[in-house]
């Protein structure tokens, strides 16, 4: 394994660890900012993919990418549905949200799916899935879907669950 590959694996683990920890903590919910991180991750991922030199995309690459993208969107939708809201402490009227351990577990499931698809892709001669850009796009798709579902579920004047 090259130094670059090791760095990419460590970066992916750090990002997934950060995302898992965010699922466990109550954090302020700002609908206007909910899509900021997914847009940035997606843009960086697409730029990274656009700058690949000599990469060829096979039908197997495309098929596996579509399936994995659908799984990422599905997991994001589940996370958005799992979001629980509460009033922020201090009576400011702001909302906080989290998904807890079920949401963090979905990140572990997504990581396991990624590893499985990488192994499957390698055995079938598909190498695009192992690129950092693809990983960033998949995380962005999952986070964007979760943000959109959570925004759609945001309570407006409803009685909220207290923690």
PDB file of C-alpha atoms in Angstrom:
ATOM      1  CA  UNK A   1       0.000   0.000   0.000  1.00  0.00           C
ATOM      2  CA  UNK A   2       1.414   3.370  -1.021  1.00  0.00           C
ATOM      3  CA  UNK A   3       1.700   6.382   1.275  1.00  0.00           C
ATOM      4  CA  UNK A   4      -1.020   8.134  -0.752  1.00  0.00           C
ATOM      5  CA  UNK A   5      -3.378   5.158  -0.394  1.00  0.00           C
ATOM      6  CA  UNK A   6      -2.707   4.989   3.327  1.00  0.00           C
ATOM      7  CA  UNK A   7      -3.368   8.728   3.651  1.00  0.00           C
ATOM      8  CA  UNK A   8      -6.651   8.358   1.734  1.00  0.00           C
ATOM      9  CA  UNK A   9      -7.770   5.496   3.988  1.00  0.00           C
ATOM     10  CA  UNK A  10      -6.898   7.513   7.092  1.00  0.00           C
ATOM     11  CA  UNK A  11      -8.744  10.552   5.705  1.00  0.00           C
ATOM     12  CA  UNK A  12     -11.829   8.431   5.017  1.00  0.00           C
ATOM     13  CA  UNK A  13     -11.731   6.990   8.543  1.00  0.00           C
ATOM     14  CA  UNK A  14     -11.390  10.468  10.042  1.00  0.00           C
ATOM     15  CA  UNK A  15     -14.352  11.764   8.003  1.00  0.00           C
ATOM     16  CA  UNK A  16     -16.532   8.776   8.945  1.00  0.00           C
ATOM     17  CA  UNK A  17     -15.472   9.109  12.613  1.00  0.00           C
ATOM     18  CA  UNK A  18     -16.370  12.794  12.558  1.00  0.00           C
ATOM     19  CA  UNK A  19     -19.732  12.070  10.956  1.00  0.00           C
ATOM     20  CA  UNK A  20     -20.450   9.304  13.477  1.00  0.00           C
ATOM     21  CA  UNK A  21     -19.630  11.579  16.404  1.00  0.00           C
ATOM     22  CA  UNK A  22     -21.981  14.204  14.984  1.00  0.00           C
ATOM     23  CA  UNK A  23     -24.787  11.635  15.020  1.00  0.00           C
ATOM     24  CA  UNK A  24     -24.305  11.107  18.756  1.00  0.00           C
ATOM     25  CA  UNK A  25     -24.239  14.746  19.874  1.00  0.00           C
ATOM     26  CA  UNK A  26     -27.091  17.194  19.985  1.00  0.00           C
ATOM     27  CA  UNK A  27     -26.212  20.039  17.630  1.00  0.00           C
ATOM     28  CA  UNK A  28     -27.991  23.153  16.516  1.00  0.00           C
ATOM     29  CA  UNK A  29     -30.117  22.634  13.441  1.00  0.00           C
ATOM     30  CA  UNK A  30     -29.825  25.394  10.876  1.00  0.00           C
ATOM     31  CA  UNK A  31     -31.755  24.529   7.700  1.00  0.00           C
ATOM     32  CA  UNK A  32     -29.893  27.224   5.762  1.00  0.00           C
ATOM     33  CA  UNK A  33     -26.540  25.543   6.515  1.00  0.00           C
ATOM     34  CA  UNK A  34     -27.642  21.914   6.318  1.00  0.00           C
ATOM     35  CA  UNK A  35     -26.418  21.428   2.751  1.00  0.00           C
ATOM     36  CA  UNK A  36     -23.116  23.303   3.051  1.00  0.00           C
ATOM     37  CA  UNK A  37     -20.890  20.319   3.886  1.00  0.00           C
ATOM     38  CA  UNK A  38     -22.452  17.976   1.307  1.00  0.00           C
ATOM     39  CA  UNK A  39     -22.017  20.599  -1.424  1.00  0.00           C
ATOM     40  CA  UNK A  40     -18.357  21.137  -0.519  1.00  0.00           C
ATOM     41  CA  UNK A  41     -17.613  17.392  -0.281  1.00  0.00           C
ATOM     42  CA  UNK A  42     -19.406  16.711  -3.553  1.00  0.00           C
ATOM     43  CA  UNK A  43     -17.587  19.519  -5.370  1.00  0.00           C
ATOM     44  CA  UNK A  44     -14.184  18.373  -4.097  1.00  0.00           C
ATOM     45  CA  UNK A  45     -15.037  14.788  -5.068  1.00  0.00           C
ATOM     46  CA  UNK A  46     -16.121  15.753  -8.586  1.00  0.00           C
ATOM     47  CA  UNK A  47     -13.049  17.951  -9.086  1.00  0.00           C
ATOM     48  CA  UNK A  48     -10.827  15.106  -7.913  1.00  0.00           C
ATOM     49  CA  UNK A  49     -12.488  12.736 -10.377  1.00  0.00           C
ATOM     50  CA  UNK A  50     -12.260  15.266 -13.214  1.00  0.00           C
ATOM     51  CA  UNK A  51      -8.499  15.534 -12.656  1.00  0.00           C
ATOM     52  CA  UNK A  52      -7.812  11.792 -12.913  1.00  0.00           C
ATOM     53  CA  UNK A  53      -5.305  11.188 -15.659  1.00  0.00           C
ATOM     54  CA  UNK A  54      -5.588   8.100 -17.814  1.00  0.00           C
ATOM     55  CA  UNK A  55      -8.552   6.676 -15.929  1.00  0.00           C
ATOM     56  CA  UNK A  56     -11.023   4.674 -17.944  1.00  0.00           C
ATOM     57  CA  UNK A  57     -14.558   4.092 -16.786  1.00  0.00           C
ATOM     58  CA  UNK A  58     -15.866   0.633 -17.587  1.00  0.00           C
ATOM     59  CA  UNK A  59     -19.442  -0.599 -17.586  1.00  0.00           C
ATOM     60  CA  UNK A  60     -18.679  -2.462 -14.347  1.00  0.00           C
ATOM     61  CA  UNK A  61     -17.414   0.794 -12.788  1.00  0.00           C
ATOM     62  CA  UNK A  62     -20.610   2.550 -13.823  1.00  0.00           C
ATOM     63  CA  UNK A  63     -22.937  -0.198 -12.624  1.00  0.00           C
ATOM     64  CA  UNK A  64     -21.241  -0.531  -9.232  1.00  0.00           C
ATOM     65  CA  UNK A  65     -21.146   3.237  -8.834  1.00  0.00           C
ATOM     66  CA  UNK A  66     -24.890   3.551  -9.502  1.00  0.00           C
ATOM     67  CA  UNK A  67     -25.711   0.793  -7.002  1.00  0.00           C
ATOM     68  CA  UNK A  68     -23.448   2.299  -4.369  1.00  0.00           C
ATOM     69  CA  UNK A  69     -24.867   5.776  -4.986  1.00  0.00           C
ATOM     70  CA  UNK A  70     -28.407   4.435  -4.506  1.00  0.00           C
ATOM     71  CA  UNK A  71     -27.334   2.758  -1.241  1.00  0.00           C
ATOM     72  CA  UNK A  72     -25.732   6.014  -0.049  1.00  0.00           C
ATOM     73  CA  UNK A  73     -28.903   7.966  -0.813  1.00  0.00           C
ATOM     74  CA  UNK A  74     -30.997   5.301   0.940  1.00  0.00           C
ATOM     75  CA  UNK A  75     -28.829   5.424   4.052  1.00  0.00           C
ATOM     76  CA  UNK A  76     -29.025   9.232   4.002  1.00  0.00           C
ATOM     77  CA  UNK A  77     -32.820   9.061   3.808  1.00  0.00           C
ATOM     78  CA  UNK A  78     -32.885   6.687   6.791  1.00  0.00           C
ATOM     79  CA  UNK A  79     -30.657   9.052   8.773  1.00  0.00           C
ATOM     80  CA  UNK A  80     -32.945  11.942   7.961  1.00  0.00           C
ATOM     81  CA  UNK A  81     -35.965   9.928   9.119  1.00  0.00           C
ATOM     82  CA  UNK A  82     -34.158   8.969  12.355  1.00  0.00           C
ATOM     83  CA  UNK A  83     -33.419  12.579  13.249  1.00  0.00           C
ATOM     84  CA  UNK A  84     -34.911  13.609  16.562  1.00  0.00           C
ATOM     85  CA  UNK A  85     -35.499  17.268  17.358  1.00  0.00           C
ATOM     86  CA  UNK A  86     -35.460  19.069  20.693  1.00  0.00           C
ATOM     87  CA  UNK A  87     -35.505  22.684  21.806  1.00  0.00           C
ATOM     88  CA  UNK A  88     -32.013  24.027  22.411  1.00  0.00           C
ATOM     89  CA  UNK A  89     -31.156  24.557  26.082  1.00  0.00           C
ATOM     90  CA  UNK A  90     -31.480  28.129  27.230  1.00  0.00           C
ATOM     91  CA  UNK A  91     -34.874  28.877  25.752  1.00  0.00           C
ATOM     92  CA  UNK A  92     -33.518  30.549  22.601  1.00  0.00           C
ATOM     93  CA  UNK A  93     -36.209  28.951  20.467  1.00  0.00           C
ATOM     94  CA  UNK A  94     -33.576  27.199  18.335  1.00  0.00           C
ATOM     95  CA  UNK A  95     -33.777  23.498  17.536  1.00  0.00           C
ATOM     96  CA  UNK A  96     -31.204  20.794  18.025  1.00  0.00           C
ATOM     97  CA  UNK A  97     -31.105  17.422  16.319  1.00  0.00           C
ATOM     98  CA  UNK A  98     -29.309  14.087  16.385  1.00  0.00           C
ATOM     99  CA  UNK A  99     -29.813  10.500  15.250  1.00  0.00           C
ATOM    100  CA  UNK A 100     -27.987   8.763  18.108  1.00  0.00           C
ATOM    101  CA  UNK A 101     -26.458   5.310  17.925  1.00  0.00           C
ATOM    102  CA  UNK A 102     -28.805   4.091  15.164  1.00  0.00           C
ATOM    103  CA  UNK A 103     -27.519   6.881  12.901  1.00  0.00           C
ATOM    104  CA  UNK A 104     -23.905   6.204  13.866  1.00  0.00           C
ATOM    105  CA  UNK A 105     -24.483   2.517  13.108  1.00  0.00           C
ATOM    106  CA  UNK A 106     -25.588   3.451   9.607  1.00  0.00           C
ATOM    107  CA  UNK A 107     -22.191   5.071   9.035  1.00  0.00           C
ATOM    108  CA  UNK A 108     -20.550   1.794  10.030  1.00  0.00           C
ATOM    109  CA  UNK A 109     -22.871  -0.001   7.590  1.00  0.00           C
ATOM    110  CA  UNK A 110     -21.975   2.476   4.839  1.00  0.00           C
ATOM    111  CA  UNK A 111     -18.264   1.927   5.510  1.00  0.00           C
ATOM    112  CA  UNK A 112     -18.761  -1.854   5.359  1.00  0.00           C
ATOM    113  CA  UNK A 113     -20.610  -1.496   2.051  1.00  0.00           C
ATOM    114  CA  UNK A 114     -17.750   0.648   0.713  1.00  0.00           C
ATOM    115  CA  UNK A 115     -15.171  -1.974   1.657  1.00  0.00           C
ATOM    116  CA  UNK A 116     -17.295  -4.721   0.111  1.00  0.00           C
ATOM    117  CA  UNK A 117     -17.797  -2.790  -3.114  1.00  0.00           C
ATOM    118  CA  UNK A 118     -14.081  -2.006  -3.317  1.00  0.00           C
ATOM    119  CA  UNK A 119     -13.269  -5.709  -3.016  1.00  0.00           C
ATOM    120  CA  UNK A 120     -15.976  -6.664  -5.517  1.00  0.00           C
ATOM    121  CA  UNK A 121     -14.879  -3.960  -7.931  1.00  0.00           C
ATOM    122  CA  UNK A 122     -11.236  -5.002  -7.714  1.00  0.00           C
ATOM    123  CA  UNK A 123     -12.144  -8.628  -8.423  1.00  0.00           C
ATOM    124  CA  UNK A 124     -14.184  -7.521 -11.466  1.00  0.00           C
ATOM    125  CA  UNK A 125     -11.503  -5.147 -12.766  1.00  0.00           C
ATOM    126  CA  UNK A 126     -13.310  -1.948 -11.774  1.00  0.00           C
ATOM    127  CA  UNK A 127     -10.951   0.559 -10.207  1.00  0.00           C
ATOM    128  CA  UNK A 128     -12.925   3.801 -10.191  1.00  0.00           C
ATOM    129  CA  UNK A 129     -14.666   2.944  -6.895  1.00  0.00           C
ATOM    130  CA  UNK A 130     -11.402   3.110  -4.976  1.00  0.00           C
ATOM    131  CA  UNK A 131     -10.779   6.729  -5.957  1.00  0.00           C
ATOM    132  CA  UNK A 132     -11.042   9.346  -3.222  1.00  0.00           C
ATOM    133  CA  UNK A 133     -13.339  11.456  -5.400  1.00  0.00           C
ATOM    134  CA  UNK A 134     -15.934   8.681  -5.579  1.00  0.00           C
ATOM    135  CA  UNK A 135     -15.840   8.226  -1.824  1.00  0.00           C
ATOM    136  CA  UNK A 136     -16.374  11.971  -1.277  1.00  0.00           C
ATOM    137  CA  UNK A 137     -19.271  12.056  -3.759  1.00  0.00           C
ATOM    138  CA  UNK A 138     -20.933   9.094  -2.015  1.00  0.00           C
ATOM    139  CA  UNK A 139     -20.579  10.694   1.420  1.00  0.00           C
ATOM    140  CA  UNK A 140     -21.910  13.968  -0.027  1.00  0.00           C
ATOM    141  CA  UNK A 141     -24.929  12.187  -1.524  1.00  0.00           C
ATOM    142  CA  UNK A 142     -25.714  10.521   1.790  1.00  0.00           C
ATOM    143  CA  UNK A 143     -25.330  13.740   3.806  1.00  0.00           C
ATOM    144  CA  UNK A 144     -27.323  15.813   1.302  1.00  0.00           C
ATOM    145  CA  UNK A 145     -30.189  13.320   1.378  1.00  0.00           C
ATOM    146  CA  UNK A 146     -30.153  13.238   5.179  1.00  0.00           C
ATOM    147  CA  UNK A 147     -30.165  17.050   5.298  1.00  0.00           C
ATOM    148  CA  UNK A 148     -33.073  17.336   2.859  1.00  0.00           C
ATOM    149  CA  UNK A 149     -35.161  14.734   4.706  1.00  0.00           C
ATOM    150  CA  UNK A 150     -34.375  16.353   8.067  1.00  0.00           C
ATOM    151  CA  UNK A 151     -35.284  19.797   6.710  1.00  0.00           C
ATOM    152  CA  UNK A 152     -38.583  18.425   5.436  1.00  0.00           C
ATOM    153  CA  UNK A 153     -39.313  16.954   8.875  1.00  0.00           C
ATOM    154  CA  UNK A 154     -38.379  20.087  10.836  1.00  0.00           C
ATOM    155  CA  UNK A 155     -41.162  20.711  13.344  1.00  0.00           C
ATOM    156  CA  UNK A 156     -42.845  24.064  13.158  1.00  0.00           C
ATOM    157  CA  UNK A 157     -44.612  24.854  16.394  1.00  0.00           C
ATOM    158  CA  UNK A 158     -45.013  21.180  17.314  1.00  0.00           C
ATOM    159  CA  UNK A 159     -44.339  19.721  20.745  1.00  0.00           C
ATOM    160  CA  UNK A 160     -40.763  18.446  20.649  1.00  0.00           C
ATOM    161  CA  UNK A 161     -39.158  15.463  22.349  1.00  0.00           C
ATOM    162  CA  UNK A 162     -37.074  16.535  25.304  1.00  0.00           C
ATOM    163  CA  UNK A 163     -33.817  14.774  26.026  1.00  0.00           C
TER     164      UNK A 163
END
